[in-house]
């Protein structure tokens, strides 16, 4: 690594040792709370997946081909997700209930919901989800079941993409196989498949974008392939518009970890920006040209300061509250006046709140955002349902299990921060640390909700495996089609971006 790359790696590592430790403490607190309502089903889930892991370990030792194992993993994950969505008659609620209802209006040619100061004009980033719902409603007889089935496909795809990412990050097929197994049984991605949230569609594209980016930095694809990485990200961004954080992470990686000359760094960054922005601008302006929307998808008739205002509410620890949400009404939805008022309120809160109270606010807000092992999936899947709508009820039989699972993931993530072979010698792992830091900062500033961090919940699967040293944990295992040792020497030739 170069001097600046080494500096950034050590800075992030030192900071994350403290920040991840805070999360672990909060996760432990919730483990204790959920232990009060745990049931025998929590242990059944744990036993079932432990047995699954033992079967996988046996197959690996028997030399079953990697391709066979991955196909089995994907099928296993698919069956789990399909069984889950069939077992629960979930319905769209909250924002997604509103979007599903408006999709019917859209099919009738009613676009008023996207105009003026209506909710979807204030937050036009929700537009594509409404159009997606409308498409499903138009062409499928059972739209809700179809939406959940698409969720299953998207969720299942993350298993294979996780395998691909892990194989490139760690240069180890064995690690990649185990990563895919964890992805198959990872509670948030599994449980959210029954929820009508846009993250289900977005996550595979976010992950695919990261995978293509890694292929380029390892010189396995030419630099112009960054266009495809950015294009994949912008598709995901249309469903969950926080992809700009990934763009910043990519460019930061180029700046700090590339040994290439400035000209090549600029060219690579240009590919990323062009691939991300051009499709977004085209889609946004086509919608305006067709008379569907008035605002750019990334804009809105409500200023961004209102989200920061909600995120700065001391009493609610940055969670949704009606007083801050309705600030526009006080100024007759005047954009400039609302923006100025929101900004002044934020500054006032941050400068006039006693330091000890402000410290408590940021501590609670940060840890609450990352403490739930299911990222709110169980709540959203069961919201507003009757007992007759539920066959497998996870409300009182999976919270403890999912929290213990998440605790294990976070403990491994924390342990990985002490593995110098990874963060100092394997520069690619630092991409995922940058991504986490970016979203951690975003949700520290803006409105907070458990579901918001679900979009990058998959990152922790990768980071957890940074703790496991190949020589110690994977040395003498055999996988057909791979080397007996999981450590594969990183290519010594000059690469485009990797140090």
Short mmCIF file of C-alpha atoms in Angstrom, two decimals:
data_model
loop_
_atom_site.label_atom_id
_atom_site.label_comp_id
_atom_site.label_asym_id
_atom_site.label_seq_id
_atom_site.Cartn_x
_atom_site.Cartn_y
_atom_site.Cartn_z
CA UNK A 1 0.00 0.00 0.00
CA UNK A 2 1.02 3.60 -0.52
CA UNK A 3 1.51 5.92 2.44
CA UNK A 4 -1.89 7.57 2.07
CA UNK A 5 -3.63 4.19 1.66
CA UNK A 6 -1.90 2.89 4.77
CA UNK A 7 -2.96 6.01 6.65
CA UNK A 8 -6.61 5.68 5.64
CA UNK A 9 -6.66 1.97 6.46
CA UNK A 10 -5.26 2.55 9.94
CA UNK A 11 -7.55 5.54 10.55
CA UNK A 12 -10.66 3.58 9.58
CA UNK A 13 -9.51 0.55 11.52
CA UNK A 14 -8.93 2.52 14.72
CA UNK A 15 -12.26 4.32 14.40
CA UNK A 16 -14.21 1.16 13.61
CA UNK A 17 -12.77 -0.72 16.58
CA UNK A 18 -14.56 1.83 18.75
CA UNK A 19 -17.70 2.17 16.62
CA UNK A 20 -18.28 -1.56 16.09
CA UNK A 21 -17.70 -2.15 19.81
CA UNK A 22 -20.58 0.24 20.54
CA UNK A 23 -22.82 -1.73 18.20
CA UNK A 24 -21.86 -5.01 19.86
CA UNK A 25 -22.81 -3.61 23.26
CA UNK A 26 -26.20 -2.56 21.88
CA UNK A 27 -26.68 -5.93 20.20
CA UNK A 28 -25.90 -7.65 23.51
CA UNK A 29 -28.49 -5.47 25.24
CA UNK A 30 -31.14 -6.55 22.72
CA UNK A 31 -30.07 -10.19 23.09
CA UNK A 32 -30.83 -9.84 26.79
CA UNK A 33 -34.18 -8.18 26.06
CA UNK A 34 -35.23 -10.74 23.46
CA UNK A 35 -34.22 -13.61 25.73
CA UNK A 36 -37.29 -12.71 27.79
CA UNK A 37 -39.59 -13.64 24.90
CA UNK A 38 -37.61 -16.44 23.27
CA UNK A 39 -39.28 -19.76 22.56
CA UNK A 40 -38.23 -23.28 21.64
CA UNK A 41 -38.56 -22.25 17.98
CA UNK A 42 -35.50 -20.01 18.35
CA UNK A 43 -33.49 -23.12 19.18
CA UNK A 44 -35.12 -25.11 16.40
CA UNK A 45 -34.04 -22.47 13.87
CA UNK A 46 -30.51 -22.52 15.28
CA UNK A 47 -30.34 -26.32 15.27
CA UNK A 48 -31.67 -26.53 11.72
CA UNK A 49 -29.08 -24.14 10.33
CA UNK A 50 -26.24 -25.65 12.37
CA UNK A 51 -27.11 -29.04 10.89
CA UNK A 52 -27.10 -27.39 7.47
CA UNK A 53 -23.60 -26.10 8.16
CA UNK A 54 -22.43 -29.54 9.25
CA UNK A 55 -23.82 -31.07 6.07
CA UNK A 56 -21.98 -28.44 4.02
CA UNK A 57 -18.75 -29.14 5.90
CA UNK A 58 -19.15 -32.87 5.23
CA UNK A 59 -19.71 -32.24 1.52
CA UNK A 60 -16.60 -30.07 1.36
CA UNK A 61 -14.48 -32.76 3.00
CA UNK A 62 -15.89 -35.33 0.60
CA UNK A 63 -14.65 -33.22 -2.30
CA UNK A 64 -18.02 -32.28 -3.77
CA UNK A 65 -17.54 -29.92 -6.71
CA UNK A 66 -17.76 -26.21 -6.01
CA UNK A 67 -20.38 -25.73 -8.72
CA UNK A 68 -22.56 -28.42 -7.14
CA UNK A 69 -22.22 -26.84 -3.71
CA UNK A 70 -23.16 -23.38 -4.96
CA UNK A 71 -26.16 -24.69 -6.90
CA UNK A 72 -27.26 -26.54 -3.76
CA UNK A 73 -26.80 -23.39 -1.69
CA UNK A 74 -28.85 -21.29 -4.08
CA UNK A 75 -31.63 -23.90 -4.21
CA UNK A 76 -31.59 -24.17 -0.42
CA UNK A 77 -31.92 -20.40 -0.07
CA UNK A 78 -34.65 -20.29 -2.70
CA UNK A 79 -36.71 -22.99 -0.96
CA UNK A 80 -36.34 -21.24 2.41
CA UNK A 81 -37.55 -17.95 0.96
CA UNK A 82 -40.38 -19.51 -1.03
CA UNK A 83 -41.64 -21.41 2.02
CA UNK A 84 -41.45 -18.22 4.06
CA UNK A 85 -43.46 -15.99 1.70
CA UNK A 86 -46.11 -18.69 1.27
CA UNK A 87 -46.44 -19.03 5.04
CA UNK A 88 -47.36 -15.39 5.62
CA UNK A 89 -50.06 -13.33 3.93
CA UNK A 90 -48.15 -10.07 4.32
CA UNK A 91 -49.57 -6.80 2.99
CA UNK A 92 -48.00 -3.50 1.91
CA UNK A 93 -47.96 -1.08 4.84
CA UNK A 94 -46.73 2.43 5.64
CA UNK A 95 -44.97 4.09 2.66
CA UNK A 96 -45.18 0.89 0.65
CA UNK A 97 -48.88 0.58 1.28
CA UNK A 98 -49.28 4.11 -0.02
CA UNK A 99 -47.17 3.37 -3.07
CA UNK A 100 -49.11 0.21 -3.84
CA UNK A 101 -52.38 2.12 -3.66
CA UNK A 102 -51.04 4.94 -5.87
CA UNK A 103 -49.89 2.40 -8.44
CA UNK A 104 -53.56 1.80 -9.21
CA UNK A 105 -54.06 5.53 -9.72
CA UNK A 106 -51.09 5.56 -12.07
CA UNK A 107 -52.66 2.81 -14.19
CA UNK A 108 -55.75 4.99 -14.50
CA UNK A 109 -53.63 7.85 -15.82
CA UNK A 110 -53.87 9.89 -12.63
CA UNK A 111 -50.55 11.66 -12.02
CA UNK A 112 -51.61 14.34 -9.54
CA UNK A 113 -49.83 12.44 -6.76
CA UNK A 114 -46.49 13.39 -8.40
CA UNK A 115 -47.33 17.09 -8.70
CA UNK A 116 -47.25 20.18 -6.51
CA UNK A 117 -46.60 19.52 -2.83
CA UNK A 118 -48.11 16.05 -2.57
CA UNK A 119 -46.12 13.39 -0.74
CA UNK A 120 -44.59 11.87 -3.89
CA UNK A 121 -43.72 15.28 -5.30
CA UNK A 122 -41.89 16.02 -2.06
CA UNK A 123 -40.12 12.64 -2.24
CA UNK A 124 -39.93 11.74 -5.95
CA UNK A 125 -37.30 9.07 -5.32
CA UNK A 126 -40.29 6.81 -4.53
CA UNK A 127 -41.62 7.18 -8.08
CA UNK A 128 -39.93 4.13 -9.60
CA UNK A 129 -41.32 1.81 -6.95
CA UNK A 130 -44.84 3.04 -7.75
CA UNK A 131 -44.22 2.40 -11.45
CA UNK A 132 -42.84 -1.05 -10.65
CA UNK A 133 -45.92 -1.89 -8.59
CA UNK A 134 -48.11 -0.60 -11.42
CA UNK A 135 -46.31 -2.83 -13.93
CA UNK A 136 -46.89 -5.91 -11.77
CA UNK A 137 -50.54 -5.00 -11.22
CA UNK A 138 -51.11 -4.54 -14.95
CA UNK A 139 -49.68 -7.84 -16.13
CA UNK A 140 -50.27 -10.27 -13.26
CA UNK A 141 -53.54 -11.57 -11.83
CA UNK A 142 -52.16 -11.94 -8.31
CA UNK A 143 -49.90 -8.89 -7.93
CA UNK A 144 -49.05 -9.24 -4.23
CA UNK A 145 -47.98 -12.85 -4.62
CA UNK A 146 -46.03 -11.92 -7.75
CA UNK A 147 -44.25 -9.10 -5.93
CA UNK A 148 -43.22 -11.46 -3.15
CA UNK A 149 -42.04 -14.05 -5.67
CA UNK A 150 -39.89 -11.42 -7.39
CA UNK A 151 -38.52 -10.60 -3.94
CA UNK A 152 -37.60 -14.27 -3.55
CA UNK A 153 -35.73 -14.23 -6.87
CA UNK A 154 -33.88 -11.04 -5.94
CA UNK A 155 -33.10 -12.28 -2.44
CA UNK A 156 -31.88 -15.64 -3.75
CA UNK A 157 -29.61 -13.93 -6.28
CA UNK A 158 -27.70 -12.31 -3.41
CA UNK A 159 -26.47 -15.77 -2.37
CA UNK A 160 -24.61 -16.27 -5.64
CA UNK A 161 -23.41 -12.67 -5.84
CA UNK A 162 -22.11 -12.95 -2.28
CA UNK A 163 -20.15 -16.02 -3.36
CA UNK A 164 -18.66 -14.12 -6.30
CA UNK A 165 -17.73 -11.10 -4.20
CA UNK A 166 -16.16 -13.18 -1.44
CA UNK A 167 -14.14 -15.23 -3.91
CA UNK A 168 -12.61 -12.05 -5.33
CA UNK A 169 -12.09 -10.31 -1.99
CA UNK A 170 -10.39 -13.23 -0.22
CA UNK A 171 -9.04 -15.22 -3.19
CA UNK A 172 -10.52 -18.31 -1.56
CA UNK A 173 -13.23 -20.57 -2.91
CA UNK A 174 -13.72 -22.14 0.50
CA UNK A 175 -14.39 -18.80 2.13
CA UNK A 176 -16.70 -17.96 -0.74
CA UNK A 177 -18.67 -21.18 -0.27
CA UNK A 178 -19.17 -20.50 3.42
CA UNK A 179 -20.06 -16.89 2.66
CA UNK A 180 -22.79 -18.10 0.32
CA UNK A 181 -24.18 -20.35 3.06
CA UNK A 182 -24.34 -17.46 5.51
CA UNK A 183 -26.03 -15.36 2.81
CA UNK A 184 -28.59 -18.13 2.28
CA UNK A 185 -29.65 -18.12 5.94
CA UNK A 186 -28.96 -14.45 6.80
CA UNK A 187 -32.14 -13.38 8.67
CA UNK A 188 -32.69 -9.85 7.29
CA UNK A 189 -32.33 -10.72 3.61
CA UNK A 190 -34.38 -13.89 4.08
CA UNK A 191 -37.22 -12.35 6.12
CA UNK A 192 -37.49 -9.14 4.09
CA UNK A 193 -38.45 -11.24 1.05
CA UNK A 194 -42.02 -11.18 2.44
CA UNK A 195 -41.99 -7.38 2.72
CA UNK A 196 -42.98 -5.06 -0.14
CA UNK A 197 -40.00 -2.77 0.30
CA UNK A 198 -37.92 -1.44 -2.57
CA UNK A 199 -34.65 -2.61 -1.01
CA UNK A 200 -35.45 -6.14 -2.17
CA UNK A 201 -35.02 -5.03 -5.78
CA UNK A 202 -32.15 -2.66 -5.06
CA UNK A 203 -29.76 -4.87 -3.09
CA UNK A 204 -28.80 -7.33 -5.89
CA UNK A 205 -27.87 -4.39 -8.13
CA UNK A 206 -25.83 -2.73 -5.37
CA UNK A 207 -23.98 -6.02 -4.83
CA UNK A 208 -23.47 -6.65 -8.54
CA UNK A 209 -22.05 -3.14 -8.86
CA UNK A 210 -19.52 -3.84 -6.10
CA UNK A 211 -18.56 -7.15 -7.72
CA UNK A 212 -17.88 -5.58 -11.12
CA UNK A 213 -15.90 -2.79 -9.45
CA UNK A 214 -13.72 -5.38 -7.72
CA UNK A 215 -13.14 -7.23 -11.00
CA UNK A 216 -11.84 -4.01 -12.50
CA UNK A 217 -9.52 -3.16 -9.61
CA UNK A 218 -8.10 -6.69 -9.84
CA UNK A 219 -7.43 -6.13 -13.53
CA UNK A 220 -9.80 -8.95 -14.53
CA UNK A 221 -11.87 -6.51 -16.55
CA UNK A 222 -10.86 -3.36 -18.43
CA UNK A 223 -11.42 0.00 -16.76
CA UNK A 224 -14.38 0.87 -19.00
CA UNK A 225 -16.28 -1.95 -17.28
CA UNK A 226 -16.73 0.57 -14.49
CA UNK A 227 -19.56 1.86 -16.67
CA UNK A 228 -21.40 -1.41 -16.02
CA UNK A 229 -20.63 -1.21 -12.32
CA UNK A 230 -22.13 2.27 -12.19
CA UNK A 231 -25.07 1.29 -14.41
CA UNK A 232 -25.94 -1.58 -12.08
CA UNK A 233 -25.74 0.80 -9.15
CA UNK A 234 -27.97 3.39 -10.78
CA UNK A 235 -30.63 0.71 -11.41
CA UNK A 236 -30.53 -0.18 -7.72
CA UNK A 237 -30.49 3.51 -6.89
CA UNK A 238 -33.78 4.02 -8.73
CA UNK A 239 -35.40 1.72 -6.16
CA UNK A 240 -33.45 2.89 -3.08
CA UNK A 241 -31.88 6.24 -3.74
CA UNK A 242 -28.81 6.13 -1.52
CA UNK A 243 -26.42 4.84 -4.18
CA UNK A 244 -24.43 8.07 -4.12
CA UNK A 245 -22.70 6.80 -0.98
CA UNK A 246 -21.37 3.84 -2.98
CA UNK A 247 -20.14 6.22 -5.69
CA UNK A 248 -18.21 8.22 -3.10
CA UNK A 249 -16.77 4.97 -1.72
CA UNK A 250 -15.62 3.86 -5.18
CA UNK A 251 -13.93 7.17 -5.91
CA UNK A 252 -12.30 7.26 -2.48
CA UNK A 253 -10.94 3.79 -3.14
CA UNK A 254 -9.49 4.97 -6.44
CA UNK A 255 -7.90 8.02 -4.84
CA UNK A 256 -6.32 6.27 -1.87
CA UNK A 257 -5.59 2.74 -3.07
CA UNK A 258 -4.66 3.19 -6.71
CA UNK A 259 -1.03 3.38 -7.79
CA UNK A 260 -2.01 4.58 -11.22
CA UNK A 261 -1.23 8.04 -12.50
CA UNK A 262 -3.68 10.86 -11.95
CA UNK A 263 -4.91 10.69 -15.55
CA UNK A 264 -6.03 7.08 -15.19
CA UNK A 265 -7.66 7.81 -11.84
CA UNK A 266 -9.64 10.63 -13.40
CA UNK A 267 -10.66 8.42 -16.33
CA UNK A 268 -11.81 5.64 -13.99
CA UNK A 269 -13.76 8.12 -11.87
CA UNK A 270 -15.32 9.55 -15.02
CA UNK A 271 -16.56 6.12 -16.06
CA UNK A 272 -18.19 5.70 -12.65
CA UNK A 273 -19.83 9.12 -12.64
CA UNK A 274 -21.01 8.84 -16.24
CA UNK A 275 -22.41 5.33 -15.80
CA UNK A 276 -24.27 6.41 -12.70
CA UNK A 277 -25.49 9.91 -13.57
CA UNK A 278 -26.36 9.69 -17.28
CA UNK A 279 -29.00 6.92 -16.96
CA UNK A 280 -30.42 8.58 -13.85
CA UNK A 281 -30.75 11.94 -15.59
CA UNK A 282 -32.30 10.33 -18.68
CA UNK A 283 -34.92 8.38 -16.70
CA UNK A 284 -35.74 11.39 -14.55
CA UNK A 285 -36.20 13.73 -17.50
CA UNK A 286 -38.22 11.20 -19.51
CA UNK A 287 -40.68 11.05 -16.62
CA UNK A 288 -40.91 14.84 -16.59
CA UNK A 289 -41.22 15.02 -20.40
CA UNK A 290 -44.07 12.48 -20.32
CA UNK A 291 -45.89 14.63 -17.79
CA UNK A 292 -45.73 12.00 -15.06
CA UNK A 293 -43.56 13.96 -12.62
CA UNK A 294 -42.58 17.59 -12.08
CA UNK A 295 -39.45 17.10 -9.99
CA UNK A 296 -36.16 15.41 -10.70
CA UNK A 297 -36.01 12.00 -9.01
CA UNK A 298 -33.14 13.11 -6.78
CA UNK A 299 -34.81 16.41 -5.90
CA UNK A 300 -38.31 17.13 -4.69
CA UNK A 301 -40.54 20.01 -3.72
CA UNK A 302 -39.33 19.59 -0.13
CA UNK A 303 -35.74 20.59 0.69
CA UNK A 304 -33.18 18.03 1.89
CA UNK A 305 -32.76 19.98 5.10
CA UNK A 306 -36.06 18.55 6.37
CA UNK A 307 -34.55 15.05 6.47
CA UNK A 308 -31.58 16.40 8.41
CA UNK A 309 -34.04 18.23 10.67
CA UNK A 310 -35.86 14.99 11.49
CA UNK A 311 -32.50 13.33 12.00
CA UNK A 312 -31.49 15.99 14.53
CA UNK A 313 -34.57 15.69 16.76
CA UNK A 314 -33.12 15.14 20.22
CA UNK A 315 -36.33 13.81 21.78
CA UNK A 316 -36.91 11.09 19.17
CA UNK A 317 -33.21 10.31 18.67
CA UNK A 318 -33.46 11.23 15.01
CA UNK A 319 -36.47 9.04 14.26
CA UNK A 320 -39.62 10.10 12.44
CA UNK A 321 -41.71 12.75 14.19
CA UNK A 322 -44.68 14.77 13.00
CA UNK A 323 -43.49 18.18 14.20
CA UNK A 324 -40.41 18.15 11.99
CA UNK A 325 -42.18 16.36 9.14
CA UNK A 326 -44.84 19.06 8.91
CA UNK A 327 -42.49 22.03 8.99
CA UNK A 328 -43.37 22.84 5.37
CA UNK A 329 -46.97 23.51 6.35
CA UNK A 330 -45.82 26.36 8.59
CA UNK A 331 -44.36 28.15 5.57
CA UNK A 332 -47.05 27.29 3.02
CA UNK A 333 -44.60 24.83 1.43
CA UNK A 334 -42.33 27.65 0.32
CA UNK A 335 -39.12 25.81 -0.60
CA UNK A 336 -36.61 28.49 0.37
CA UNK A 337 -38.33 29.49 3.60
CA UNK A 338 -38.75 25.86 4.65
CA UNK A 339 -35.10 25.11 3.85
CA UNK A 340 -33.85 28.11 5.79
CA UNK A 341 -36.08 27.37 8.78
CA UNK A 342 -35.04 23.71 8.87
CA UNK A 343 -31.36 24.63 8.63
CA UNK A 344 -31.64 27.15 11.46
CA UNK A 345 -33.42 24.63 13.68
CA UNK A 346 -30.71 22.04 13.04
CA UNK A 347 -27.97 24.53 13.89
CA UNK A 348 -29.87 25.62 16.98
CA UNK A 349 -30.24 22.04 18.23
CA UNK A 350 -26.58 21.21 17.66
CA UNK A 351 -25.24 24.38 19.27
CA UNK A 352 -27.67 24.88 22.17
CA UNK A 353 -28.08 21.31 23.38
CA UNK A 354 -25.77 20.54 26.35
CA UNK A 355 -22.76 18.48 25.30
CA UNK A 356 -23.60 15.52 27.52
CA UNK A 357 -27.14 15.38 26.12
CA UNK A 358 -25.82 15.77 22.58
CA UNK A 359 -23.33 12.96 23.14
CA UNK A 360 -26.09 10.71 24.42
CA UNK A 361 -28.22 11.62 21.40
CA UNK A 362 -25.56 10.58 18.88
CA UNK A 363 -24.67 7.45 20.85
CA UNK A 364 -28.28 6.26 20.99
CA UNK A 365 -29.03 7.26 17.40
CA UNK A 366 -25.97 5.48 16.01
CA UNK A 367 -26.39 2.29 18.00
CA UNK A 368 -30.16 2.10 17.42
CA UNK A 369 -29.56 2.26 13.68
CA UNK A 370 -27.32 -0.81 13.67
CA UNK A 371 -28.44 -2.82 16.72
CA UNK A 372 -31.37 -4.84 15.34
CA UNK A 373 -30.23 -8.17 13.95
CA UNK A 374 -33.10 -8.38 11.47
CA UNK A 375 -32.96 -4.68 10.53
CA UNK A 376 -36.68 -4.46 11.28
CA UNK A 377 -37.67 -7.32 8.95
CA UNK A 378 -39.82 -9.22 11.44
CA UNK A 379 -41.82 -6.11 12.31
CA UNK A 380 -42.48 -5.14 8.69
CA UNK A 381 -43.37 -8.68 7.61
CA UNK A 382 -46.00 -9.07 10.34
CA UNK A 383 -47.31 -5.51 10.43
CA UNK A 384 -51.13 -5.23 10.57
CA UNK A 385 -51.70 -8.97 10.08
CA UNK A 386 -54.23 -11.17 11.83
CA UNK A 387 -53.23 -14.49 13.36
CA UNK A 388 -55.09 -16.26 10.55
CA UNK A 389 -52.74 -14.64 8.01
CA UNK A 390 -49.66 -16.20 9.57
CA UNK A 391 -48.49 -19.81 9.49
CA UNK A 392 -44.91 -19.26 10.62
CA UNK A 393 -45.06 -16.49 13.21
CA UNK A 394 -41.60 -15.03 13.81
CA UNK A 395 -42.64 -12.28 16.22
CA UNK A 396 -42.16 -14.49 19.27
CA UNK A 397 -39.93 -17.17 17.81
CA UNK A 398 -37.13 -15.54 15.82
CA UNK A 399 -36.09 -12.27 17.45
CA UNK A 400 -33.71 -13.99 19.85
CA UNK A 401 -32.30 -16.27 17.15
CA UNK A 402 -31.76 -13.46 14.63
CA UNK A 403 -30.13 -11.32 17.32
CA UNK A 404 -27.73 -14.11 18.32
CA UNK A 405 -26.94 -14.68 14.63
CA UNK A 406 -26.22 -10.97 14.19
CA UNK A 407 -24.11 -10.92 17.34
CA UNK A 408 -21.92 -13.63 15.83
CA UNK A 409 -21.58 -11.66 12.60
CA UNK A 410 -20.64 -8.47 14.45
CA UNK A 411 -18.16 -10.24 16.74
CA UNK A 412 -16.42 -11.66 13.68
CA UNK A 413 -16.52 -8.24 12.02
CA UNK A 414 -14.87 -6.78 15.11
CA UNK A 415 -12.25 -9.53 15.22
CA UNK A 416 -11.50 -8.88 11.56
CA UNK A 417 -10.40 -5.37 12.48
CA UNK A 418 -7.39 -6.93 14.22
CA UNK A 419 -6.37 -9.04 11.21
CA UNK A 420 -3.54 -7.04 9.63
CA UNK A 421 -3.32 -9.54 6.77
CA UNK A 422 -6.64 -8.17 5.65
CA UNK A 423 -6.84 -4.42 6.24
CA UNK A 424 -3.15 -3.74 5.54
CA UNK A 425 -2.36 -6.32 2.86
CA UNK A 426 -5.74 -6.94 1.21
CA UNK A 427 -6.76 -3.45 0.12
CA UNK A 428 -10.11 -4.57 -1.32
CA UNK A 429 -11.54 -5.31 2.13
CA UNK A 430 -11.14 -1.61 2.87
CA UNK A 431 -13.71 -0.84 0.18
CA UNK A 432 -16.34 -2.41 2.43
CA UNK A 433 -15.10 -0.51 5.46
CA UNK A 434 -15.43 2.71 3.46
CA UNK A 435 -18.96 1.74 2.39
CA UNK A 436 -20.00 1.07 5.97
CA UNK A 437 -18.48 4.33 7.20
CA UNK A 438 -20.32 6.21 4.46
CA UNK A 439 -23.72 4.83 5.36
CA UNK A 440 -22.98 5.15 9.06
CA UNK A 441 -22.35 8.86 8.53
CA UNK A 442 -25.42 9.26 6.30
CA UNK A 443 -27.78 7.79 8.89
CA UNK A 444 -26.10 9.74 11.68
CA UNK A 445 -27.03 12.96 9.85
CA UNK A 446 -30.44 12.17 8.36
CA UNK A 447 -33.63 10.56 9.64
CA UNK A 448 -33.03 7.15 11.18
CA UNK A 449 -35.01 3.91 10.95
CA UNK A 450 -34.02 0.24 11.35
CA UNK A 451 -34.96 -0.55 7.76
CA UNK A 452 -32.74 2.14 6.26
CA UNK A 453 -29.51 0.26 6.94
CA UNK A 454 -30.92 -2.94 5.45
CA UNK A 455 -29.64 -1.77 2.05
CA UNK A 456 -26.06 -2.63 3.08
CA UNK A 457 -26.72 -5.40 5.60
CA UNK A 458 -24.92 -7.78 3.23
CA UNK A 459 -21.64 -5.91 3.78
CA UNK A 460 -21.32 -7.46 7.24
CA UNK A 461 -21.29 -10.96 5.75
CA UNK A 462 -18.14 -10.06 3.82
CA UNK A 463 -16.52 -8.22 6.73
CA UNK A 464 -17.16 -11.13 9.10
CA UNK A 465 -14.98 -13.43 7.00
CA UNK A 466 -12.05 -11.02 7.29
CA UNK A 467 -11.66 -12.43 10.81
CA UNK A 468 -11.04 -15.97 9.64
CA UNK A 469 -7.43 -16.60 8.70
CA UNK A 470 -7.15 -18.96 5.75
CA UNK A 471 -4.13 -20.83 7.09
CA UNK A 472 -5.82 -21.54 10.41
CA UNK A 473 -9.43 -22.23 9.46
CA UNK A 474 -9.35 -23.46 5.86
CA UNK A 475 -5.90 -25.00 5.37
CA UNK A 476 -6.48 -28.71 4.89
CA UNK A 477 -9.91 -28.77 3.35
CA UNK A 478 -10.54 -29.85 -0.20
CA UNK A 479 -12.91 -28.46 -2.73
CA UNK A 480 -12.98 -29.94 -6.19
CA UNK A 481 -11.87 -27.36 -8.68
CA UNK A 482 -9.88 -25.31 -6.18
CA UNK A 483 -6.55 -25.56 -4.42
CA UNK A 484 -6.31 -27.41 -1.12
CA UNK A 485 -5.21 -24.27 0.61
CA UNK A 486 -7.66 -21.40 0.63
CA UNK A 487 -4.97 -18.81 0.32
CA UNK A 488 -4.32 -17.96 -3.28
CA UNK A 489 -1.40 -15.71 -4.03
CA UNK A 490 -2.63 -12.34 -5.18
CA UNK A 491 -1.56 -11.62 -8.69
CA UNK A 492 1.74 -9.77 -8.72
CA UNK A 493 1.22 -7.99 -11.97
CA UNK A 494 0.35 -4.34 -11.96
CA UNK A 495 -3.34 -3.83 -11.57
CA UNK A 496 -5.39 -0.84 -12.42
CA UNK A 497 -6.38 0.21 -8.93
CA UNK A 498 -5.30 -2.28 -6.25
CA UNK A 499 -2.14 -1.57 -4.29
#
